[in-house]
mmCIF file of C-alpha atoms in Angstrom:
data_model
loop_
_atom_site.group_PDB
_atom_site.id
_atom_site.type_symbol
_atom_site.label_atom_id
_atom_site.label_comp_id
_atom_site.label_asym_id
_atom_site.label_seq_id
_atom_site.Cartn_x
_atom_site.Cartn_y
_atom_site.Cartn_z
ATOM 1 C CA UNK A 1 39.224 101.926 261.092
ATOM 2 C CA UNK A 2 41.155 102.818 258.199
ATOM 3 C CA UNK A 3 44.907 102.988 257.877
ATOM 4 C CA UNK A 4 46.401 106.060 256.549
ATOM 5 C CA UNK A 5 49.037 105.495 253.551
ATOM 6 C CA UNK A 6 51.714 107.313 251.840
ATOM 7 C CA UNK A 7 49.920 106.422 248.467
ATOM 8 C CA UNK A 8 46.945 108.500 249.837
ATOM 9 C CA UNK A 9 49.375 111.750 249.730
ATOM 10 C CA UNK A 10 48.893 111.800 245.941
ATOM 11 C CA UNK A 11 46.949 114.251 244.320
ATOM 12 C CA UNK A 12 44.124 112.325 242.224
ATOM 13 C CA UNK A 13 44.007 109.090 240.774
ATOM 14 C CA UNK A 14 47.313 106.361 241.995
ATOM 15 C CA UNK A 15 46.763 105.039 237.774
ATOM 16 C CA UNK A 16 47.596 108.555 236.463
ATOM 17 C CA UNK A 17 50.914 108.578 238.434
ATOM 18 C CA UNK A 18 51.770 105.261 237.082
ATOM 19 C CA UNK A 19 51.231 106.461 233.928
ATOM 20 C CA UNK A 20 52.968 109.543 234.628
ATOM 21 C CA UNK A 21 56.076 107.793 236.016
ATOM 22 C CA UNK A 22 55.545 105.211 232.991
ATOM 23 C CA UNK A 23 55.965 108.180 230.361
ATOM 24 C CA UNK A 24 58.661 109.570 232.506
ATOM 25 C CA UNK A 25 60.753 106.877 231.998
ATOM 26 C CA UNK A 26 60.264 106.424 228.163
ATOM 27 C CA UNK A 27 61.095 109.731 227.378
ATOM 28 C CA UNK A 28 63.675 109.448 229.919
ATOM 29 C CA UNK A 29 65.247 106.590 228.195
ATOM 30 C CA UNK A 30 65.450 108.246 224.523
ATOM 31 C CA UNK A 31 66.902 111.314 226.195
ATOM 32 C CA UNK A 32 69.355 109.675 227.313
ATOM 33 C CA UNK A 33 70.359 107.691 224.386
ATOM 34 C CA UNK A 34 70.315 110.901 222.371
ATOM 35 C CA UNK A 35 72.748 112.225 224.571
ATOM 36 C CA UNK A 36 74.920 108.630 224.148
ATOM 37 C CA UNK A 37 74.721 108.627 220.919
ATOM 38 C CA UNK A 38 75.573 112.020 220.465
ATOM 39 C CA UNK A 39 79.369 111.298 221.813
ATOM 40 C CA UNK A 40 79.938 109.620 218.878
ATOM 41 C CA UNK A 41 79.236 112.032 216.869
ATOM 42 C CA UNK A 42 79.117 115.858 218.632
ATOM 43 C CA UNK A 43 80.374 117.752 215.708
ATOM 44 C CA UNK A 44 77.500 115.711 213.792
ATOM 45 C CA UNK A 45 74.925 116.403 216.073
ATOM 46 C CA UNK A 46 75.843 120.352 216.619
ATOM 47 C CA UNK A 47 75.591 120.869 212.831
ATOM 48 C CA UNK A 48 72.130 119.108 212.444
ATOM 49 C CA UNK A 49 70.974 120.887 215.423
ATOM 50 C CA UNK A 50 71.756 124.208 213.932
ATOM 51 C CA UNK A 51 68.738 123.543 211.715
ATOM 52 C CA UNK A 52 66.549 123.810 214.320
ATOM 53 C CA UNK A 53 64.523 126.760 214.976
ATOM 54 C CA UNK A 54 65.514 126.958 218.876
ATOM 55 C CA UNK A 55 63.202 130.537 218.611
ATOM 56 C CA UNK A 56 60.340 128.778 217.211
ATOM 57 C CA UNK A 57 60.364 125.817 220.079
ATOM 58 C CA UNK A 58 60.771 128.528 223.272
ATOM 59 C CA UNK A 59 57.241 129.987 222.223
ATOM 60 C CA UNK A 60 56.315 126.512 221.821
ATOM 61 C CA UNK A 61 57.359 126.126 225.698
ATOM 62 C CA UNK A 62 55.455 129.089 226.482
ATOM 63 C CA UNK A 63 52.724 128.130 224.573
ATOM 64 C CA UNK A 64 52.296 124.554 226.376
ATOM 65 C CA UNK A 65 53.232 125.572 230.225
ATOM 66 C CA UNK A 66 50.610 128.484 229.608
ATOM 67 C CA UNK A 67 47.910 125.920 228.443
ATOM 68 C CA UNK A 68 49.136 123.708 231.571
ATOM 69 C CA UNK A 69 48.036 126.720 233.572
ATOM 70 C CA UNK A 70 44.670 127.206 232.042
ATOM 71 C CA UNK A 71 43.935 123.177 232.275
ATOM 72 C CA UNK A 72 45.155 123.707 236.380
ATOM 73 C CA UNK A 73 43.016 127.034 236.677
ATOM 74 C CA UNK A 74 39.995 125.214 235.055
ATOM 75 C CA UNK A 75 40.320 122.126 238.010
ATOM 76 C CA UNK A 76 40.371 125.033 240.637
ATOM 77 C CA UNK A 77 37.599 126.225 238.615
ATOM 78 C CA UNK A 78 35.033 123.480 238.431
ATOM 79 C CA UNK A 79 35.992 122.601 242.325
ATOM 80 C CA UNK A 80 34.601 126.345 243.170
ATOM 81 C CA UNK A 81 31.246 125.487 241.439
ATOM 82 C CA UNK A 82 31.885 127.357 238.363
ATOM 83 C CA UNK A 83 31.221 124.788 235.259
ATOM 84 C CA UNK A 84 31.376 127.559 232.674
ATOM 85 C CA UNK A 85 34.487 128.829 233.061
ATOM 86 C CA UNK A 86 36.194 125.772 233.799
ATOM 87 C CA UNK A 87 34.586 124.442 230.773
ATOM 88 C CA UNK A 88 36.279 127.695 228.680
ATOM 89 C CA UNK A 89 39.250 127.366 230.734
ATOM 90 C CA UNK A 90 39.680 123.941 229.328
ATOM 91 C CA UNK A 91 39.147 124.726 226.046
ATOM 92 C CA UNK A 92 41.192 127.007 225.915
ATOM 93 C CA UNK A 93 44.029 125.022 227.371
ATOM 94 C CA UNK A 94 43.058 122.584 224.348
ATOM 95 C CA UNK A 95 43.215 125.439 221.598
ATOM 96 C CA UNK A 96 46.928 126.311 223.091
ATOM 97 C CA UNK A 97 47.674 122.266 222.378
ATOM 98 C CA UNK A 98 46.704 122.738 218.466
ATOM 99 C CA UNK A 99 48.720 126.123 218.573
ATOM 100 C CA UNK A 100 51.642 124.370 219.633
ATOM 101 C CA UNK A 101 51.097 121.145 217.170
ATOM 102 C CA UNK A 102 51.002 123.646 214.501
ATOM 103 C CA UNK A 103 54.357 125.036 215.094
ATOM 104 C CA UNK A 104 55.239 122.091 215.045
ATOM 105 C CA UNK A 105 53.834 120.935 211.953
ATOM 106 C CA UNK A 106 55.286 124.032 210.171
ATOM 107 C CA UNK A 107 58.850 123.342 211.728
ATOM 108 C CA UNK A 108 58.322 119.930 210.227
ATOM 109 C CA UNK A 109 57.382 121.093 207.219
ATOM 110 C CA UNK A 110 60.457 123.156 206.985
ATOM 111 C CA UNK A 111 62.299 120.543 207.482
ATOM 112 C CA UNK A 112 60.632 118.184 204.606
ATOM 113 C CA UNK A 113 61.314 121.844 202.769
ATOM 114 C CA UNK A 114 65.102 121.361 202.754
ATOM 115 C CA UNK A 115 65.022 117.633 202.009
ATOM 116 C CA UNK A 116 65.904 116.656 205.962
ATOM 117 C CA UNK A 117 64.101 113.360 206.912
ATOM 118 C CA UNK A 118 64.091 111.120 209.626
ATOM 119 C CA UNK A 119 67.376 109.022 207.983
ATOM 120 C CA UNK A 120 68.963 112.276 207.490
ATOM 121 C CA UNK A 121 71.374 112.181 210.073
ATOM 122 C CA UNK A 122 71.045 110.389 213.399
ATOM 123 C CA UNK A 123 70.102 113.458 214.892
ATOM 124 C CA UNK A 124 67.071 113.315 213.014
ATOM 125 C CA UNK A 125 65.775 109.778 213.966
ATOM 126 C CA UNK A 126 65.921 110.962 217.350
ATOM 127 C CA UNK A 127 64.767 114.431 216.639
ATOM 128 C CA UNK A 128 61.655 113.212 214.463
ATOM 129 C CA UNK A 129 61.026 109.948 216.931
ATOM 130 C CA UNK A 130 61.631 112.429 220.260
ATOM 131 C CA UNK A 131 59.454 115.120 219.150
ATOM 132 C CA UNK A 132 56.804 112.945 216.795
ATOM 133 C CA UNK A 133 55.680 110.892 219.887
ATOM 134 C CA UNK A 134 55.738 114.023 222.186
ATOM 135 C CA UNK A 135 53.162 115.652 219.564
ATOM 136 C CA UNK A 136 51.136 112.688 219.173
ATOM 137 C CA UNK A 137 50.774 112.796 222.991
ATOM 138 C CA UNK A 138 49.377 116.508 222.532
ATOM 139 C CA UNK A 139 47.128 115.171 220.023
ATOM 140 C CA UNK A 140 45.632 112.648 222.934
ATOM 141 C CA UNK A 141 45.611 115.644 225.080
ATOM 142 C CA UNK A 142 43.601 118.016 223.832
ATOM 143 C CA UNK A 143 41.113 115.341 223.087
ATOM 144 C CA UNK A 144 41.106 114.403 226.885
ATOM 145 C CA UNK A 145 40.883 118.342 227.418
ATOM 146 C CA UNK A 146 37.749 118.480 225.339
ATOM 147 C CA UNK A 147 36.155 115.149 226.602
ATOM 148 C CA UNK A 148 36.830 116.394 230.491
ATOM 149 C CA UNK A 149 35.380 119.755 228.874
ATOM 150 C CA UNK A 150 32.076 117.834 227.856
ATOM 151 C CA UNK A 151 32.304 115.380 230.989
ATOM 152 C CA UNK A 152 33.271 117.704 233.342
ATOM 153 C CA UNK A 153 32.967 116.005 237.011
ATOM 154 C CA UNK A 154 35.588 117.114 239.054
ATOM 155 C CA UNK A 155 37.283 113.970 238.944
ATOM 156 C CA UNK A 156 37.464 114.008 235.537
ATOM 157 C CA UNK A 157 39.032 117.020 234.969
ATOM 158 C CA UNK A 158 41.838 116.327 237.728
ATOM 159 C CA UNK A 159 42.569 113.605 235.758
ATOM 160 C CA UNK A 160 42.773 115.282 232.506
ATOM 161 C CA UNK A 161 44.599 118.025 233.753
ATOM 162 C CA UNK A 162 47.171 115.381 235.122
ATOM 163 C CA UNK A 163 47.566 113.777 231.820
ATOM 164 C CA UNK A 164 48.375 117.355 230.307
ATOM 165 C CA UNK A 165 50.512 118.189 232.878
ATOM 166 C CA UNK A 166 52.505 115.163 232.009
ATOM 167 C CA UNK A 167 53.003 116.573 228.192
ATOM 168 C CA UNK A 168 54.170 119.676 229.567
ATOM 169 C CA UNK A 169 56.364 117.891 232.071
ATOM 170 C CA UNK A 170 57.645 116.245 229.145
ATOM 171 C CA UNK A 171 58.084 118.786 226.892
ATOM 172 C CA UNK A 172 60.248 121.068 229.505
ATOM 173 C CA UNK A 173 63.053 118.026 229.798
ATOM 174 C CA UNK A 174 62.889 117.199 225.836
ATOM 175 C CA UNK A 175 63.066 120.941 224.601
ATOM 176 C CA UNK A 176 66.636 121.574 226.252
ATOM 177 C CA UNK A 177 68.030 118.942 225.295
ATOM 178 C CA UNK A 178 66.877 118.271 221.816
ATOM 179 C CA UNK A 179 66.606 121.840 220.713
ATOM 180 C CA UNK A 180 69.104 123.907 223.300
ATOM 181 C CA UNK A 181 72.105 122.093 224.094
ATOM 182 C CA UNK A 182 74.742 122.880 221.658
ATOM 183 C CA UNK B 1 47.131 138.453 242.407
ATOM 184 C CA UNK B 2 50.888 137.295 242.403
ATOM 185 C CA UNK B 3 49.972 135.603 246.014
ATOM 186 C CA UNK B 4 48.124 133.325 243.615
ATOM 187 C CA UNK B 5 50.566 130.058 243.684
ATOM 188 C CA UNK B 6 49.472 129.083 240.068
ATOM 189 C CA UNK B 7 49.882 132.416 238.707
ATOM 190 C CA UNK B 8 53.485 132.741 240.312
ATOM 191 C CA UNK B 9 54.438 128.932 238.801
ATOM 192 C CA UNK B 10 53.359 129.928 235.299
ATOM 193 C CA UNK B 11 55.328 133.642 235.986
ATOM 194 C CA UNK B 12 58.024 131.328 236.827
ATOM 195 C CA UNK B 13 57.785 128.680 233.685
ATOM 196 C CA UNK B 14 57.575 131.470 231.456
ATOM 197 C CA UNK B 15 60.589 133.421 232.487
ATOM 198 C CA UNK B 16 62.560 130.079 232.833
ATOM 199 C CA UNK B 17 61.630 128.933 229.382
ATOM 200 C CA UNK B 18 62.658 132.042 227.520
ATOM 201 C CA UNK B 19 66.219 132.628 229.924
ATOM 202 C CA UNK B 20 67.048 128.728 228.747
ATOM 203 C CA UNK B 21 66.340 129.691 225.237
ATOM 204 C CA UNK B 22 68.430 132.813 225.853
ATOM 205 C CA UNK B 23 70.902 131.247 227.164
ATOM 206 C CA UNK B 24 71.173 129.072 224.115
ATOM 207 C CA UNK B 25 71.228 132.078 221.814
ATOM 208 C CA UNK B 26 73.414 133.690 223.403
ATOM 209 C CA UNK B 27 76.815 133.702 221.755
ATOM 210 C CA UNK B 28 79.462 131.659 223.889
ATOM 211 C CA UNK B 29 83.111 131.284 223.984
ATOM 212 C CA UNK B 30 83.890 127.900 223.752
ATOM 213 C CA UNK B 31 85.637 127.171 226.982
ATOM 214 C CA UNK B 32 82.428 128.233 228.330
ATOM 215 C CA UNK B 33 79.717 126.420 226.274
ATOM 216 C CA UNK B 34 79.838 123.367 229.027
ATOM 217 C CA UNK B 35 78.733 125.889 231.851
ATOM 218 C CA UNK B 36 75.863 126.755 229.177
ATOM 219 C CA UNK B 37 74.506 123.479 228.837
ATOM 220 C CA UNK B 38 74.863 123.001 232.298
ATOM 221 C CA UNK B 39 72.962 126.444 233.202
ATOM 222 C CA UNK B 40 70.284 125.135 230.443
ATOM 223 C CA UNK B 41 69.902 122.063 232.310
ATOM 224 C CA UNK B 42 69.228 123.362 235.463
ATOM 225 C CA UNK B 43 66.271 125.403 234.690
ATOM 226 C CA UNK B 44 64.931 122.784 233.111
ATOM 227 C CA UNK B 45 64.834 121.101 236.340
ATOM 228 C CA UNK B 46 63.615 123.946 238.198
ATOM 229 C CA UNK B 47 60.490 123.864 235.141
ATOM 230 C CA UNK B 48 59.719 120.372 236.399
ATOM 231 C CA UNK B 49 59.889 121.290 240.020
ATOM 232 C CA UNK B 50 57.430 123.874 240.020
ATOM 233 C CA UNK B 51 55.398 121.750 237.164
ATOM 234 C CA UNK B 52 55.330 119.007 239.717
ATOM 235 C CA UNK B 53 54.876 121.032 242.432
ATOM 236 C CA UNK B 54 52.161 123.544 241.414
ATOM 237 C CA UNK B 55 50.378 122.363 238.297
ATOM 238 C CA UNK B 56 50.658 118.124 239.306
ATOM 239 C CA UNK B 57 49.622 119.410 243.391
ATOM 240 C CA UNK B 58 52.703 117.406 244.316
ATOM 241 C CA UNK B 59 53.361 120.696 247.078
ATOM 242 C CA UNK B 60 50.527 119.285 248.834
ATOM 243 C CA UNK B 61 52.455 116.148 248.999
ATOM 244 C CA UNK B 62 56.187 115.951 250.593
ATOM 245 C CA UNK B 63 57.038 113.183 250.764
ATOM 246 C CA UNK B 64 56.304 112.430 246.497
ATOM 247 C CA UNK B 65 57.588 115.873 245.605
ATOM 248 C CA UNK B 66 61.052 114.975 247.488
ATOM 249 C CA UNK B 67 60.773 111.683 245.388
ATOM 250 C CA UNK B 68 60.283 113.083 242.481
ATOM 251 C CA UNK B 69 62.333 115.981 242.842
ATOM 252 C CA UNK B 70 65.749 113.889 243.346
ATOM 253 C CA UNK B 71 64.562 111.534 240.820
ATOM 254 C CA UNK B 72 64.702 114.145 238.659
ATOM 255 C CA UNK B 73 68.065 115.761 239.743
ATOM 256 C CA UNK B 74 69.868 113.087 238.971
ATOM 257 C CA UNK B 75 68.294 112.175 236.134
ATOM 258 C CA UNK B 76 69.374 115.616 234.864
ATOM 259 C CA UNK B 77 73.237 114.882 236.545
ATOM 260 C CA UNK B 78 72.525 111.608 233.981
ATOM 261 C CA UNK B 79 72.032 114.392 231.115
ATOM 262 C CA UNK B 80 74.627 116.530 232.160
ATOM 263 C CA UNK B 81 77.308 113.906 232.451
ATOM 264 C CA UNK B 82 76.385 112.423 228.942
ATOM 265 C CA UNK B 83 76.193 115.718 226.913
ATOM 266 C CA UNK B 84 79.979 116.536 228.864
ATOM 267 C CA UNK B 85 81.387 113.173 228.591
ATOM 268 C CA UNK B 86 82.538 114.471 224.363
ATOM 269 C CA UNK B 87 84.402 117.070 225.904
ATOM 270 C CA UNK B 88 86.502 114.874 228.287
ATOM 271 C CA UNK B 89 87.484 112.734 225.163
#
């Protein structure tokens, strides 16, 4: 006889949701100390943020939660039997990840443009740290998007999916505050 | 087609993602910039509701969607009291 669990409410795989929670609480913890550091400093920090392209990072947010749709579609996909779209569906999903990292690449570039670097102002180190370890999570992403692609067991996918979801999850709390709060 | 939950939660991401950048663009007095940020911070944690909810499958589970759902809220009242706390100096 088995005994139910609470654990067994989770969707997929228990070690995605610690890593979920795991990344939660990193980005969690430089959010915060942005926004601690930032009260000794607000007129600082409100002047370097005016740099930022605040249009530029919306479509990035549209960009990502749309891909985060197509990587949840293609899971629904593959469970109804149909490999081929769920395989476009995830490629897809994975094209909208290198459409958002080059955005961001150009709104770096910009940056590099007008001489701002990482040391520039405090802003910055968080800004560049922040937003550099966001995008090299995309970069992991669509990799896992193409691997589940070419791999594509349900299983799999769910769990690739999961880890994207977790990007966009993190994108969606970093974006506001890095980008939008003035 | 909109009683498609998935299509409705990325309906929903979408419109929340460009009001919080509207709201940011938007020109504010500055008595009122506080109730901006706060207003910015809330749909951000309506985006990771329905995130969790929709895209992670947590609305299949209740009892880790309350979890993570508070979690979240006051992780955000965290946020919200740190990006207020200059103005009260």
């Amino acid at each position: 006889m088995t005994e139910d669990s609470v654990l067994d409410e989770l969707p997929g795989d228990l070690m995605i949701w610690v890593l979920i929670v795991s990344e939660l609480l990193v980005f969690g913890a430089g959010l915060a100390a942005f926004l601690a550091v930032r009260i000794t400093d607000p007129a600082g920090f409100a002047e370097a943020q005016d740099a930022l392209h605040r249009t530029g990072a919306g479509i990035n947010t549209v960009v990502l939660v749309t891909s985060g749709a197509l990587a949840a579609w293609a899971l629904r996909l593959r469970e109804g039997a149909r490999r081929g779209a769920a395989r476009l569906a995830l490629i897809a999903a994975a094209l909208l990840g290198v459409v958002f990292l080059w955005v961001k690449g150009a709104e770096y570039a910009a940056k590099a443009a007008h001489g701002i670097g990482w040391d520039t102002h405090p802003f910055y180190t968080f800004y560049y740290l922040l937003t550099g370890f966001h995008a090299a999570h995309v970069v992991a992403g669509v990799l896992v998007l193409l691997l589940v692609a070419w791999k594509d067991a349900p299983r799999n996918i769910e769990a690739g999916a999961a880890f994207w979801h977790m990007v966009d999850l993190v994108w969606v709390l970093l974006f506001p505050v890095i980008y939008l709060l003035r | 087609m909109l009683a498609d939950p998935l299509l409705r939660a990325w309906l929903w991401l979408i419109g929340l993602s460009l009001g919080s950048t509207a709201v940011s663009l938007w020109y504010w007095p500055p008595s009122f910039t506080a109730l901006a940020g706060a207003v910015v911070l809330v749909l951000a944690w309506l985006k990771a509701r329905v995130i969790l909810a929709r895209y992670l499958g947590l609305s299949a589970a209740p009892f880790w969607r309350r979890g993570f759902e508070i979690s979240l809220a006051l992780f955000c009242l965290l946020l919200l009291g740190l990006y207020l706390a200059p103005l009260a100096a």
